[in-house]
PDB file of C-alpha atoms in Angstrom:
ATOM      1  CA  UNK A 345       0.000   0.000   0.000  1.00  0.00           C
ATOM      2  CA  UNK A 346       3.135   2.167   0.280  1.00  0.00           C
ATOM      3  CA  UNK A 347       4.428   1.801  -2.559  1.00  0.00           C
ATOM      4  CA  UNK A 348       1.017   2.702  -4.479  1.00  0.00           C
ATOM      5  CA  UNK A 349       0.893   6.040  -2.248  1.00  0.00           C
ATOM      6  CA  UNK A 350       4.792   6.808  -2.987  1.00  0.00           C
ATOM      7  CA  UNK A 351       3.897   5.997  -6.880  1.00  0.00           C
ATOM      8  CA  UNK A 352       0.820   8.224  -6.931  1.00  0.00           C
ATOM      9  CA  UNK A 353       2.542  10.626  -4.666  1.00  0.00           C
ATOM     10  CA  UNK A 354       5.523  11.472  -7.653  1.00  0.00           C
ATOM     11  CA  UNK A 355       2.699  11.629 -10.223  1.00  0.00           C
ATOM     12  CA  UNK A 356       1.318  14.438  -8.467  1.00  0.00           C
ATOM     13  CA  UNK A 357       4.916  16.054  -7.720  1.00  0.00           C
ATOM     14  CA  UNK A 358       5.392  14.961 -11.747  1.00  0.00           C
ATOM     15  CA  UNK A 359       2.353  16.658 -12.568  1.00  0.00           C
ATOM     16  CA  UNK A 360       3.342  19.634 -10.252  1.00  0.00           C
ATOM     17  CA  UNK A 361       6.567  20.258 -11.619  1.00  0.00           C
ATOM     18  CA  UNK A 362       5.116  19.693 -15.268  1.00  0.00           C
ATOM     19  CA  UNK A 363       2.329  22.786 -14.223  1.00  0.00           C
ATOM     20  CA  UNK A 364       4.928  24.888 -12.489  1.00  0.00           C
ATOM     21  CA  UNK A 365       7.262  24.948 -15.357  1.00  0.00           C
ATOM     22  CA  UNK A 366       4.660  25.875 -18.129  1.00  0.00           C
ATOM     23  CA  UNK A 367       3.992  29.076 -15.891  1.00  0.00           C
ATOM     24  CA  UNK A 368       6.823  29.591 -15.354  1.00  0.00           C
ATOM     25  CA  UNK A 369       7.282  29.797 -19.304  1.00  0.00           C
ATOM     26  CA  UNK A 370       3.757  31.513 -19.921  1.00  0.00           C
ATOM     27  CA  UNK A 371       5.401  34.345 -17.577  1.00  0.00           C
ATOM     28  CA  UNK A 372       8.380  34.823 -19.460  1.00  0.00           C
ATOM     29  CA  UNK A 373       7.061  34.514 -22.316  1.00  0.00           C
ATOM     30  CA  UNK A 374       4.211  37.793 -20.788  1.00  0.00           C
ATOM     31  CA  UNK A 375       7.344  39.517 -19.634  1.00  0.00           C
ATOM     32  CA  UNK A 376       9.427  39.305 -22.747  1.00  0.00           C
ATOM     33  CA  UNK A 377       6.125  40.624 -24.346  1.00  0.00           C
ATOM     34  CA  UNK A 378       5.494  43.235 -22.056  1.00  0.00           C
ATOM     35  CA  UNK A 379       9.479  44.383 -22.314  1.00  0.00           C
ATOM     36  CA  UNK A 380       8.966  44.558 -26.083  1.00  0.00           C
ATOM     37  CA  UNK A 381       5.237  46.209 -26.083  1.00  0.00           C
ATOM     38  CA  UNK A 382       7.300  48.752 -23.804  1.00  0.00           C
ATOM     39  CA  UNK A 383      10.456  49.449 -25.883  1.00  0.00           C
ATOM     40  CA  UNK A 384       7.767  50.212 -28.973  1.00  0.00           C
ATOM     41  CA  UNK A 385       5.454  52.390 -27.251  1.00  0.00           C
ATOM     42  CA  UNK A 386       7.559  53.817 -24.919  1.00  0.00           C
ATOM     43  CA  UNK A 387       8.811  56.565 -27.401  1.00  0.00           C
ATOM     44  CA  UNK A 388       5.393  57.912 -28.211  1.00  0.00           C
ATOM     45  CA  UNK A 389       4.109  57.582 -24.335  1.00  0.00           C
ATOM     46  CA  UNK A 390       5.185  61.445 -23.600  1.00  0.00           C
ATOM     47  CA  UNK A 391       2.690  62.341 -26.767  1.00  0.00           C
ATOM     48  CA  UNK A 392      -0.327  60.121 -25.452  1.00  0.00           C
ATOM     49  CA  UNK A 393      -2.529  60.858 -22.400  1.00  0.00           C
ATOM     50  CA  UNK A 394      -1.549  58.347 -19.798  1.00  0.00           C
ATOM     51  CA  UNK A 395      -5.202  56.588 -19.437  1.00  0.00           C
ATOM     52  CA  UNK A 396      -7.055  56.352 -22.932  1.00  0.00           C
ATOM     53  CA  UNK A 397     -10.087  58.555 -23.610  1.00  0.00           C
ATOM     54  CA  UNK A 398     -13.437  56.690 -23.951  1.00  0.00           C
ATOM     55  CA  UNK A 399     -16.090  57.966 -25.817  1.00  0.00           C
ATOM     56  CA  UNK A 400     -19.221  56.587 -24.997  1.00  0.00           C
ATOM     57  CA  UNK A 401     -21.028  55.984 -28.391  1.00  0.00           C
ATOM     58  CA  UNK A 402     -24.977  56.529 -28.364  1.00  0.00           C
ATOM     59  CA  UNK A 403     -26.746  53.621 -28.277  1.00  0.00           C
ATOM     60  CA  UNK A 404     -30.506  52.576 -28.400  1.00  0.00           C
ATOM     61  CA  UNK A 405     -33.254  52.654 -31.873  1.00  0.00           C
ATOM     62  CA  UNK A 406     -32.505  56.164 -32.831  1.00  0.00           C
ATOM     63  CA  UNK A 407     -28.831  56.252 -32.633  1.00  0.00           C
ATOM     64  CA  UNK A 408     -29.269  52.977 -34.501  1.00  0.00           C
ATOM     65  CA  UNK A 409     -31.514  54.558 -37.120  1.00  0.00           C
ATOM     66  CA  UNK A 410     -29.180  57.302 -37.401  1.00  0.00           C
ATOM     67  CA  UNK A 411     -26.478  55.532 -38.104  1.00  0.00           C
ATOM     68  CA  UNK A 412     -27.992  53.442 -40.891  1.00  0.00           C
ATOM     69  CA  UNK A 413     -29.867  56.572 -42.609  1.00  0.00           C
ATOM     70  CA  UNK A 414     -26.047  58.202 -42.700  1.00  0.00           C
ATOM     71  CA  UNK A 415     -24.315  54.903 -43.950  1.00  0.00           C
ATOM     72  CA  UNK A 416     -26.947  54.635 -46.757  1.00  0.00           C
ATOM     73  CA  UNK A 417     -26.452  58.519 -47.575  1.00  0.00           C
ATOM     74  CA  UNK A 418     -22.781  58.033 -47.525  1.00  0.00           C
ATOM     75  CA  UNK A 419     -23.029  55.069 -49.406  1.00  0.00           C
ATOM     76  CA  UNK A 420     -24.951  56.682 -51.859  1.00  0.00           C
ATOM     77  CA  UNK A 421     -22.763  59.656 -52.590  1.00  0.00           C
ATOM     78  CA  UNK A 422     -19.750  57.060 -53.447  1.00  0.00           C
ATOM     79  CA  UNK A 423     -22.199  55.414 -55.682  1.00  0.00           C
ATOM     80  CA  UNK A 424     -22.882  58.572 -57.695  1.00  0.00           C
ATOM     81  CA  UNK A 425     -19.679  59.920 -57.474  1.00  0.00           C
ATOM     82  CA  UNK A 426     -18.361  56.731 -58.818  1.00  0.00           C
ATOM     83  CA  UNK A 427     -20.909  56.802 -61.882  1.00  0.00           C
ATOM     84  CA  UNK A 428     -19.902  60.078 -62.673  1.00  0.00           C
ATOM     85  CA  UNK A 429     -16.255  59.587 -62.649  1.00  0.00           C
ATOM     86  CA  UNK A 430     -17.206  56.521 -65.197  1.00  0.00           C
ATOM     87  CA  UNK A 431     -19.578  58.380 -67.558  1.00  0.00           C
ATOM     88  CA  UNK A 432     -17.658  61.283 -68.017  1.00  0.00           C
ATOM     89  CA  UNK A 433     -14.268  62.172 -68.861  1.00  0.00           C
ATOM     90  CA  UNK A 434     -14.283  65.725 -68.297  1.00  0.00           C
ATOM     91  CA  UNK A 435     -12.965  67.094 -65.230  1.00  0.00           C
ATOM     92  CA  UNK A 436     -15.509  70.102 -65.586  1.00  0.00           C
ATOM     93  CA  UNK A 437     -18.033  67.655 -65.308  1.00  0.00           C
ATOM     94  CA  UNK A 438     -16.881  65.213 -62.278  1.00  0.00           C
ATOM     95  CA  UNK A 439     -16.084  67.976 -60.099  1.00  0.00           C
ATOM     96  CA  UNK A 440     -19.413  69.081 -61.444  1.00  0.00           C
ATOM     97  CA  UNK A 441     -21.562  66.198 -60.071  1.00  0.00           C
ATOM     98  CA  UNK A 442     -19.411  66.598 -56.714  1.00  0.00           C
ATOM     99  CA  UNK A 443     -19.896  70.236 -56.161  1.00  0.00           C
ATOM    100  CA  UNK A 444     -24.145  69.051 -56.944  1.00  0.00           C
ATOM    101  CA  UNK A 445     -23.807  66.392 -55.048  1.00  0.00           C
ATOM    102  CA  UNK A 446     -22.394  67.972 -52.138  1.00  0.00           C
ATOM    103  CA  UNK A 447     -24.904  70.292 -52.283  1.00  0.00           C
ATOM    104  CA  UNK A 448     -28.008  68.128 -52.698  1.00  0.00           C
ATOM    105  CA  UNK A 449     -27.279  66.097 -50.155  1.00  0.00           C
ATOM    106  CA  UNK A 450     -28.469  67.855 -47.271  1.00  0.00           C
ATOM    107  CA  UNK A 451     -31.563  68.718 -49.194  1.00  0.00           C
ATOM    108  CA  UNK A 452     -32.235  64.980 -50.084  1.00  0.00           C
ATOM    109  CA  UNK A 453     -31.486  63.611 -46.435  1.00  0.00           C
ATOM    110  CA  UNK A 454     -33.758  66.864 -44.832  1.00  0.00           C
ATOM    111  CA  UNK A 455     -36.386  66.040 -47.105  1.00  0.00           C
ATOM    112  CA  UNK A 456     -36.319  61.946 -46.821  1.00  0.00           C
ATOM    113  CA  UNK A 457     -35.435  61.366 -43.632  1.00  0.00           C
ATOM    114  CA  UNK A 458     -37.158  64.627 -41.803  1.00  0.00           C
ATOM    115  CA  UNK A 459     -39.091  63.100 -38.586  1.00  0.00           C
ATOM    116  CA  UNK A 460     -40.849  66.590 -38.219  1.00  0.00           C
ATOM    117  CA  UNK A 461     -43.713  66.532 -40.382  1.00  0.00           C
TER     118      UNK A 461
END
């Protein structure tokens, strides 16, 4: 019965040693990381605030709404934009359709998307 309890006894020291030494590399292998993370940032860490600014996006359905009526907008413009620069070769005319554009669209989304009326 000893011998079973010595055997099972350096298993678990086996096993102990085998979980002590992958730590052991998992922290160097953190530290050598966080040495190297250091040596890159550490240059530009007099420029940069010492705690990173979060801005709190809006959330909830209107933000949400929001955000989708500007991506299609946005999405939009490229399209036209891109159709003008393929139609026409004339620089007159593409910055043209930008200057138009750029000036319809706040018509367009005002009268589309206004919640007012």
């Amino acid at each position: 019965m000893s011998k079973e309890r010595a055997r099972r006894r350096a298993e678990r020291e086996a096993e102990q040693a085998r979980q002590a030494a992958l730590r052991a590399e998992r922290q160097a292998r953190l530290a050598r990381r966080r040495r190297l993370l250091e040596r890159v940032t550490a240059p530009a860490a007099a420029l940069l605030p010492r705690r990173p600014v979060r801005i709190a996006g809006q959330r909830g359905i209107i933000a949400r709404r929001r955000r989708t009526q500007n991506g299609v907008v946005a999405v939009l413009f490229l399209i036209v934009q891109v159709i003008a620069w393929l139609l026409w070769s004339s620089w007159a005319a593409r910055l043209g359709a930008l200057l138009l554009s750029l000036l319809l669209v706040p018509v367009l989304v005002t009268v589309v998307f206004d919640r007012r009326s």
